[in-house]
Tab-separated table of C-alpha atoms in Angstrom:
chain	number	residue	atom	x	y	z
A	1	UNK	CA	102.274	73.603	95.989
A	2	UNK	CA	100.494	75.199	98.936
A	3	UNK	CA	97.839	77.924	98.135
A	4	UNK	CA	94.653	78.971	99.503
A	5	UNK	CA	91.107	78.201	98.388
A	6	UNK	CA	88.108	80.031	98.849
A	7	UNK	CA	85.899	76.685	98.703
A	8	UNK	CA	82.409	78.262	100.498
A	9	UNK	CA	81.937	81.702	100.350
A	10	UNK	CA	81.702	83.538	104.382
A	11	UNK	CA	84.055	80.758	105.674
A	12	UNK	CA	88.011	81.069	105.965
A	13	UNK	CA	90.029	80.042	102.962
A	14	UNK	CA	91.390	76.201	103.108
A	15	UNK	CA	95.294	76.651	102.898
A	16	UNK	CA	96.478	73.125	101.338
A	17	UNK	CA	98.301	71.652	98.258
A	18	UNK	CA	97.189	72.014	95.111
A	19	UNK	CA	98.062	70.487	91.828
A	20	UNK	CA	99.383	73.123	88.943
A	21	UNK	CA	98.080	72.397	85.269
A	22	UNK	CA	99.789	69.709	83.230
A	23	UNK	CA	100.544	72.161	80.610
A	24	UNK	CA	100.880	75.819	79.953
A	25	UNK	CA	98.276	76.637	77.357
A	26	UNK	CA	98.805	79.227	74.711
A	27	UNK	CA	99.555	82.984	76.105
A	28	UNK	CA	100.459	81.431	79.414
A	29	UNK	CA	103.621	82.152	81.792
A	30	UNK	CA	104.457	80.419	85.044
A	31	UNK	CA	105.507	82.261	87.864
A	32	UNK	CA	106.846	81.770	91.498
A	33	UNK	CA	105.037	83.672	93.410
A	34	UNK	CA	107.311	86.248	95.826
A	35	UNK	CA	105.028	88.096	97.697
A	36	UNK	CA	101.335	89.199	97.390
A	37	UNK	CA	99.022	92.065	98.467
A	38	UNK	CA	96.067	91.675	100.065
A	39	UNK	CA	93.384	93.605	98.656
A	40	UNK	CA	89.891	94.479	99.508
A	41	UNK	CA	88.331	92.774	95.930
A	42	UNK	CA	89.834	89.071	98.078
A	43	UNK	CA	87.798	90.357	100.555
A	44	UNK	CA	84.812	90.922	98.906
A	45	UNK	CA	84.996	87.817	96.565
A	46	UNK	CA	85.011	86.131	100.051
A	47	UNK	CA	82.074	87.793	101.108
A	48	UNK	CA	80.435	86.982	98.128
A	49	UNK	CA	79.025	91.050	97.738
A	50	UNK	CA	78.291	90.538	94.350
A	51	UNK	CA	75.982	87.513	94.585
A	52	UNK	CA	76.664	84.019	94.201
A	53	UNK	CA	80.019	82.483	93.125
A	54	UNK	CA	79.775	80.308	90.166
A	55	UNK	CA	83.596	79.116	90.171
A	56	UNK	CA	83.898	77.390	93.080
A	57	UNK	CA	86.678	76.515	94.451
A	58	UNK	CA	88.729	78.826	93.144
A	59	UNK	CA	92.158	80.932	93.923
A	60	UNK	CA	92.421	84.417	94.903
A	61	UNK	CA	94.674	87.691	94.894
A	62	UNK	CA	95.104	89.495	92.113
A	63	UNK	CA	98.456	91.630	93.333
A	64	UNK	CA	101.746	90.347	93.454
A	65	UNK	CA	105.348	89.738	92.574
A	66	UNK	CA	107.381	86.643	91.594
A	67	UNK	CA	109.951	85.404	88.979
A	68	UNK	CA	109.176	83.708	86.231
A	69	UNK	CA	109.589	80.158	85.167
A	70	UNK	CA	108.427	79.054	82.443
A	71	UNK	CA	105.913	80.446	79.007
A	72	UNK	CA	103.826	79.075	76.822
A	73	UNK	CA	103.297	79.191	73.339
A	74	UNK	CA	103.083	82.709	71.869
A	75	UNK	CA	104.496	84.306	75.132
A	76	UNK	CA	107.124	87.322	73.931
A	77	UNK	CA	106.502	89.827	76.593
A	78	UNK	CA	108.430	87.969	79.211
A	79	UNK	CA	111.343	85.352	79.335
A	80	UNK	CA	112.494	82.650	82.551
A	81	UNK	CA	114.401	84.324	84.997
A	82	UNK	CA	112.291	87.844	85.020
A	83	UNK	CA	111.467	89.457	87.611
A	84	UNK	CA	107.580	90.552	87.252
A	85	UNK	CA	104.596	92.260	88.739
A	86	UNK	CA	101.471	90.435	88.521
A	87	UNK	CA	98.099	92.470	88.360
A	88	UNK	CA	94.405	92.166	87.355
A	89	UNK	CA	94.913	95.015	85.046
A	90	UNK	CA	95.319	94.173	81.359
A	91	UNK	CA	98.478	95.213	79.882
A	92	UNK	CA	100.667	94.219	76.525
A	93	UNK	CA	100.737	90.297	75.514
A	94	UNK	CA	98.298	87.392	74.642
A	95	UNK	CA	95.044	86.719	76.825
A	96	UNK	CA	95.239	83.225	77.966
A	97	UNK	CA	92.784	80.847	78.438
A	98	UNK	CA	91.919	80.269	82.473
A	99	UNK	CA	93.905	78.116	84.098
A	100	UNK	CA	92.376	75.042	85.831
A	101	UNK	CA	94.235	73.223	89.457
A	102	UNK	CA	93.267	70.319	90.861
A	103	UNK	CA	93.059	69.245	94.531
A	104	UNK	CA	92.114	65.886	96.007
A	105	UNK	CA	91.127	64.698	92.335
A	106	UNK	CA	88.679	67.506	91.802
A	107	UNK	CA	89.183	70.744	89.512
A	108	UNK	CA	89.826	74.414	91.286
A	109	UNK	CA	89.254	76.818	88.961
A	110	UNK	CA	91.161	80.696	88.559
A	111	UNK	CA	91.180	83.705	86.642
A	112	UNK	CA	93.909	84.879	84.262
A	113	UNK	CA	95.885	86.283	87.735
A	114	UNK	CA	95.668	84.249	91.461
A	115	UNK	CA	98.320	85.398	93.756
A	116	UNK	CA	97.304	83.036	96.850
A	117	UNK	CA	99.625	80.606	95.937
A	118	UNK	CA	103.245	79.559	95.702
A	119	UNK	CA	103.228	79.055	92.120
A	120	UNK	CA	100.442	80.509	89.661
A	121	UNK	CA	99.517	80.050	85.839
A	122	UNK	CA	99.349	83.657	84.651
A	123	UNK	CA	98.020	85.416	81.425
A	124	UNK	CA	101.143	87.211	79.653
A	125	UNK	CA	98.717	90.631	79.880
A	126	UNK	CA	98.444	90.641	83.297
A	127	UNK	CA	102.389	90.416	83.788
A	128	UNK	CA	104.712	93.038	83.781
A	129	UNK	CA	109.036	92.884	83.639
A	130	UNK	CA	110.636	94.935	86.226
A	131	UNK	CA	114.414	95.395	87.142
A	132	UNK	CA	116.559	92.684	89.111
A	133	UNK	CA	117.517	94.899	91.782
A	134	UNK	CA	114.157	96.648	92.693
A	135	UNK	CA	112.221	95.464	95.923
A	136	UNK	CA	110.033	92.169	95.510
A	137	UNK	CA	108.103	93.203	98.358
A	138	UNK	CA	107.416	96.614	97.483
A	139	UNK	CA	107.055	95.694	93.563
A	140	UNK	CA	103.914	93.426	94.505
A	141	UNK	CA	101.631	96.398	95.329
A	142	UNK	CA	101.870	97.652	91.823
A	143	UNK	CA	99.564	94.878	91.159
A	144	UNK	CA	96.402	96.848	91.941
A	145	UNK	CA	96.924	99.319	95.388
A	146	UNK	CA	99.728	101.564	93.610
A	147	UNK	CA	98.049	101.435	90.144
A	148	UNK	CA	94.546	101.915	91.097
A	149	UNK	CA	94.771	104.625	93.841
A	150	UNK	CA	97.629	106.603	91.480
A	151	UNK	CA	95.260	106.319	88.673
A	152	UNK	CA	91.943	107.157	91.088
A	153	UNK	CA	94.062	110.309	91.076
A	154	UNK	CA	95.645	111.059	87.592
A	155	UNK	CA	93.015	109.377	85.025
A	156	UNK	CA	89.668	109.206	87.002
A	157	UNK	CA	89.203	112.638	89.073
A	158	UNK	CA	92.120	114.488	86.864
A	159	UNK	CA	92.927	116.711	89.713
A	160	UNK	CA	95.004	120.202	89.094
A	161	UNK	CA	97.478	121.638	91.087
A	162	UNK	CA	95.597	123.169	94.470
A	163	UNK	CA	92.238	121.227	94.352
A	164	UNK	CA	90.859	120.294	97.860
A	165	UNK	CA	90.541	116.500	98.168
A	166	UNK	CA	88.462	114.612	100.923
A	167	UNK	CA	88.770	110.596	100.740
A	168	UNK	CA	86.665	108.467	103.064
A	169	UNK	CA	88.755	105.337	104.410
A	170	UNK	CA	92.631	105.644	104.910
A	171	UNK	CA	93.177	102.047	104.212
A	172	UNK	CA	95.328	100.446	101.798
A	173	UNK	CA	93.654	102.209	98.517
A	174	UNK	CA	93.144	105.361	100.636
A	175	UNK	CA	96.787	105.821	101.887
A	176	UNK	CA	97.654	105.575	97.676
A	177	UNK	CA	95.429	108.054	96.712
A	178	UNK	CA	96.394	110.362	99.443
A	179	UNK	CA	99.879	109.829	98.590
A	180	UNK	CA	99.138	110.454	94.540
A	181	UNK	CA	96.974	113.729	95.283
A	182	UNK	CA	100.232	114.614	97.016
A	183	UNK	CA	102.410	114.235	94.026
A	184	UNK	CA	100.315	116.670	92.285
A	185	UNK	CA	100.116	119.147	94.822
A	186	UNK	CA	96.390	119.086	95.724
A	187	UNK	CA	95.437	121.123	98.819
A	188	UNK	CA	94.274	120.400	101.907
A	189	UNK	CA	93.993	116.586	101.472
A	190	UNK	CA	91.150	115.217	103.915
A	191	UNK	CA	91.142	112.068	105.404
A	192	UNK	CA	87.926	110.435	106.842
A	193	UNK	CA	88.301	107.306	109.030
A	194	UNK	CA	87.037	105.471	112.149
A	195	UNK	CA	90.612	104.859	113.114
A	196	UNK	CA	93.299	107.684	114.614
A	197	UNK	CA	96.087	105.347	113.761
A	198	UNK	CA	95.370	105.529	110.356
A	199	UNK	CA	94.674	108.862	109.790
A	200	UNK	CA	98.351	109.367	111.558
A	201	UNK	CA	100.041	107.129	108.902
A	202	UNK	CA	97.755	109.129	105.911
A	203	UNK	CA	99.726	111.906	106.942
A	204	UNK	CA	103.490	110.703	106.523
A	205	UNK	CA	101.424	110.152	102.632
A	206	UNK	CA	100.029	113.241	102.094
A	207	UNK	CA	96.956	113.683	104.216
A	208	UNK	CA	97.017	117.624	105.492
A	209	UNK	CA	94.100	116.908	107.842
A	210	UNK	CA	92.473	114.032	109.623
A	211	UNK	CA	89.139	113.564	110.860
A	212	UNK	CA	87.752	110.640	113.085
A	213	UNK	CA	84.533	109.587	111.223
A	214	UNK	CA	82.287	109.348	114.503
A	215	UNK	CA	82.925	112.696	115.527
A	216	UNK	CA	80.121	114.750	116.054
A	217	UNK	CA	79.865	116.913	113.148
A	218	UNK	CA	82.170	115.838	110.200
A	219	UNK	CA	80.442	117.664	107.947
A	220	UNK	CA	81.132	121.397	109.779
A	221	UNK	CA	84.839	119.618	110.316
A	222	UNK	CA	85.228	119.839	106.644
A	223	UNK	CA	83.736	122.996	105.498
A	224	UNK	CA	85.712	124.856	108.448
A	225	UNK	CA	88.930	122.759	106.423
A	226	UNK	CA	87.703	123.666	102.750
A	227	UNK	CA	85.286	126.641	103.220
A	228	UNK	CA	81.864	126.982	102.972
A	229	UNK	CA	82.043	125.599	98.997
A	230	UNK	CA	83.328	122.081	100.501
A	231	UNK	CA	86.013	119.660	98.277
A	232	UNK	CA	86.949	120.034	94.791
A	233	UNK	CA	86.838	116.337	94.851
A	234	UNK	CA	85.961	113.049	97.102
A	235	UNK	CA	87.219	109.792	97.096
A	236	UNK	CA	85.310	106.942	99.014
A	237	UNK	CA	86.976	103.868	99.120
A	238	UNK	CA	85.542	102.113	102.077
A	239	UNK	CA	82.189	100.253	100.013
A	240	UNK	CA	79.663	101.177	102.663
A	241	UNK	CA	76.731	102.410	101.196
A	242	UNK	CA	75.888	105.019	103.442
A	243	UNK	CA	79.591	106.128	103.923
A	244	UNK	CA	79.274	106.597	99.276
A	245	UNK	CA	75.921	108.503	100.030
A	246	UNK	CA	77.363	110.860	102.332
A	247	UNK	CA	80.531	111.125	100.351
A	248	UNK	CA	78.363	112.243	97.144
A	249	UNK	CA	76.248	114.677	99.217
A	250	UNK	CA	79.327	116.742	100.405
A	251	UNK	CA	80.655	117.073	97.219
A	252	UNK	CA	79.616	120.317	95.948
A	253	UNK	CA	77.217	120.875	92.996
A	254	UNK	CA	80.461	122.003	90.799
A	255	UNK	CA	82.654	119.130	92.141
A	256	UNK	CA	83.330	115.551	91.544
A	257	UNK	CA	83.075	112.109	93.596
A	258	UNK	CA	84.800	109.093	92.589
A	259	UNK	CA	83.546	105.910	94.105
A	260	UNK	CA	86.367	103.528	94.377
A	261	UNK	CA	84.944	100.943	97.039
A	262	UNK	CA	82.526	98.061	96.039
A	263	UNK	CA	79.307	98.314	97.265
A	264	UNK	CA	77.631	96.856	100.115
A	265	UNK	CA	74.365	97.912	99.133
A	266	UNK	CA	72.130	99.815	96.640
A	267	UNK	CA	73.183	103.488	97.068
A	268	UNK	CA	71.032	106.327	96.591
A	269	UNK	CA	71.942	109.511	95.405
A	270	UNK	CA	69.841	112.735	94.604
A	271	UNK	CA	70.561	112.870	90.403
A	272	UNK	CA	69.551	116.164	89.668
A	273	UNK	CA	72.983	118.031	90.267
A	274	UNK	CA	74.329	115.684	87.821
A	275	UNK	CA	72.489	116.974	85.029
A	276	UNK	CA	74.362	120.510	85.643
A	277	UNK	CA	78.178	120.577	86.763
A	278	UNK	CA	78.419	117.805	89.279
A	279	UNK	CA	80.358	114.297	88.375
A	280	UNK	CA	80.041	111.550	89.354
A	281	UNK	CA	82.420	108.230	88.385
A	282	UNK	CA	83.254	105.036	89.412
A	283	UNK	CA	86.612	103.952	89.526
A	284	UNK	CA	87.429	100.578	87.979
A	285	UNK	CA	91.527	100.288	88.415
A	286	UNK	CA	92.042	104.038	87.799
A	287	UNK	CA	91.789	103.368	84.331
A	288	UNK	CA	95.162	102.252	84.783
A	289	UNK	CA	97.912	100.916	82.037
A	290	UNK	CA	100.016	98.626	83.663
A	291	UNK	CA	103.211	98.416	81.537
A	292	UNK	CA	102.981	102.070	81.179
A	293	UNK	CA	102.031	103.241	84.619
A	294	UNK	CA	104.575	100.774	86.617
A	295	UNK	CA	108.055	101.764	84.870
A	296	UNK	CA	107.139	105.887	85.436
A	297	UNK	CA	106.608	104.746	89.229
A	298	UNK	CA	109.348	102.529	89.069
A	299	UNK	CA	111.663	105.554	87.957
A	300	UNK	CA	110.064	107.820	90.408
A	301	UNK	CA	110.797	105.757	93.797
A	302	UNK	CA	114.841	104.721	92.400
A	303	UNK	CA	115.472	108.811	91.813
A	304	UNK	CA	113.970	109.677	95.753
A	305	UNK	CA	111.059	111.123	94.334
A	306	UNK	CA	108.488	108.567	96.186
A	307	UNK	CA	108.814	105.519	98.494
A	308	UNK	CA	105.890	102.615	99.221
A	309	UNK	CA	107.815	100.823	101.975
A	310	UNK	CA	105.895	102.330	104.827
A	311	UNK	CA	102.568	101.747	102.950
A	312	UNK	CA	103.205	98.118	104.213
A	313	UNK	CA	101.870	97.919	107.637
A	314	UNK	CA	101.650	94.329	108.665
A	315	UNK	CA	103.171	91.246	106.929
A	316	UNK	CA	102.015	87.329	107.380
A	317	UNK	CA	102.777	84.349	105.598
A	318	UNK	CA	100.961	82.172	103.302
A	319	UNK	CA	99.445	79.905	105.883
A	320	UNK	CA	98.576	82.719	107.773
A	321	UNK	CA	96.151	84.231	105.729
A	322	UNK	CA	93.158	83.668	107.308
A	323	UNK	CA	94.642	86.013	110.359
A	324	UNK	CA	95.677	88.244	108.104
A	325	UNK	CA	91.623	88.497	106.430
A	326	UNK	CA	90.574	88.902	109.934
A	327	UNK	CA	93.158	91.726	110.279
A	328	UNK	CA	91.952	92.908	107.203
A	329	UNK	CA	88.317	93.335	108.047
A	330	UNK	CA	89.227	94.831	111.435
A	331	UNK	CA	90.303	98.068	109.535
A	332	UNK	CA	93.289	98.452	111.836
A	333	UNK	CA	96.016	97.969	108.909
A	334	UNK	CA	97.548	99.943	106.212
A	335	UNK	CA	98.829	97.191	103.520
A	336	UNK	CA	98.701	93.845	104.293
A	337	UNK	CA	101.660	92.070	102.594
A	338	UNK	CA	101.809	87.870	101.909
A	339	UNK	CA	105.170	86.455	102.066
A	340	UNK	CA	104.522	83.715	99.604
């Protein structure tokens, strides 16, 4: 089966065929891999931002969709023949060993979810049923964009009805979180971003106001937008350091920032307004309960209340996925889809 191998970290992935496990181990389900996200964790794994890479070889993505064909022992969550979401996200069901792949006689190694790859040994917890008849190539970015910028929104930063948001980086985890603060009628909605393009797509999802991040003053920008007191609360999703700093500073001593990117770098912060009324959080998923979270949206987008489709901006194929990284990294793209 073709996937794609991150084999040395800074160097494209190796697109080639890999061997699937003999046998499904205890907890877990195979699944034929429909479409997949690309995300900006792939991105950083790739990079290797958080130090070496002990695994290598190994597959990537962690957001998907596919059908499944086969489950292990234990399996009860899901049956051959359903149609499922795959996500890094625990959920309901047995956590599975690892899976190990082999290629040219020697062993690739993957976590309990790889979406880079036609078929993939999954975890039952990181699976989750959906209907027949709902989209395969929307359903794949419940895997971690939907789920992560949705819960950014509703579990991490909490945000009542008329709260000012300001979120720095319209990408694929921006354009969600726009969209979610949205939903729950925050006001204005801010978006930061080096790119016009973008910031004209945030606003068929909720952005109220867009401001190109090399402007002049940004910061005057945004308190003319907010007033003087500056945003109830700001989302950076970009991982540049100094982007997170500045995102933290214009957060007002009363207000919260939710770091959603990964780090490039060490970030420093002034502490001392945290000791008072001032938050400040890190966002790992949104805090975000897959089996729960994906039927609500699920019901939401079938009864008109909410569409992804246009959050896809650019779709490429398996073997194309090193041109899709580079679009990736070029910032110029809303979604990035995989047709697997």
């Amino acid at each position: 089966m073709k996937s794609a191998i991150l084999v040395e970290t800074k160097k494209p992935l190796v697109v080639t065929d890999v061997d699937l496990p003999k046998k499904l181990d205890f907890g877990q389900v195979l699944v034929k891999v429909c479409y997949s996200g690309l995300c900006g964790s792939q991105i950083s794994e790739i990079e290797a931002v958080k130090g070496t890479d002990k695994f290598l070889p190994h597959l990537l993505g962690h957001e998907g969709s596919g059908i499944v064909e086969k489950v292990g022992l234990g399996v009860t969550r899901v049956n051959p023949g359903d149609h499922v979401v795959l996500h890094w996200r625990k959920s309901s069901g047995i956590q599975s060993a690892t899976p190990k792949y082999s290629w040219n006689g020697k062993q690739v190694n993957a976590g309990w979810v790889t979406t880079f790859n036609e078929k993939t040994v999954v975890s039952e917890n990181r699976l989750t049923v959906i209907p027949k008849d709902f989209d395969m190539r929307t359903a794949a970015l419940f895997g971690c964009a939907v789920i992560s910028g949705f819960g950014a929104v509703n579990n991490d930063a909490k945000i009542k009805i008329g709260e000012s948001v300001l979120i720095f980086g319209i990408g694929g985890m921006g354009l969600n979180i726009a969209y979610a603060a949205s939903l729950v009628s925050a006001y204005p909605i801010i978006g930061v971003d080096i790119h016009k393009d973008k910031l004209d797509l945030g606003k068929k999802f909720g952005l109220t106001h867009g401001i190109i991040a090399n402007s002049n003053n940004p910061k005057n920008e945004i308190y003319n937008i907010t007033g003087n007191k500056g945003p109830d609360v700001t989302f950076e999703t970009t991982g540049n350091a100094r982007v997170m700093e500045q995102a933290y500073e214009l957060t007002p001593d009363d207000g919260k920032t939710i770091f959603v990117g990964v780090p490039n770098d060490k970030v420093s912060i002034n502490s001392l307004p945290l000791a008072f009324d001032k938050t400040l959080a890190a966002s790992h998923g949104g805090n975000s309960i897959p089996d729960k979270d994906i039927p609500r949206y699920i019901r939401l987008i079938k009864n008109k209340k909410m569409t992804l489709e246009n959050l896809i901006t650019h779709e490429f194929k398996l073997t194309e996925i090193n041109s899709a990284i580079d679009l990736f990294r070029s910032g110029k793209a809303g979604r990035i889809i995989l047709k697997i």
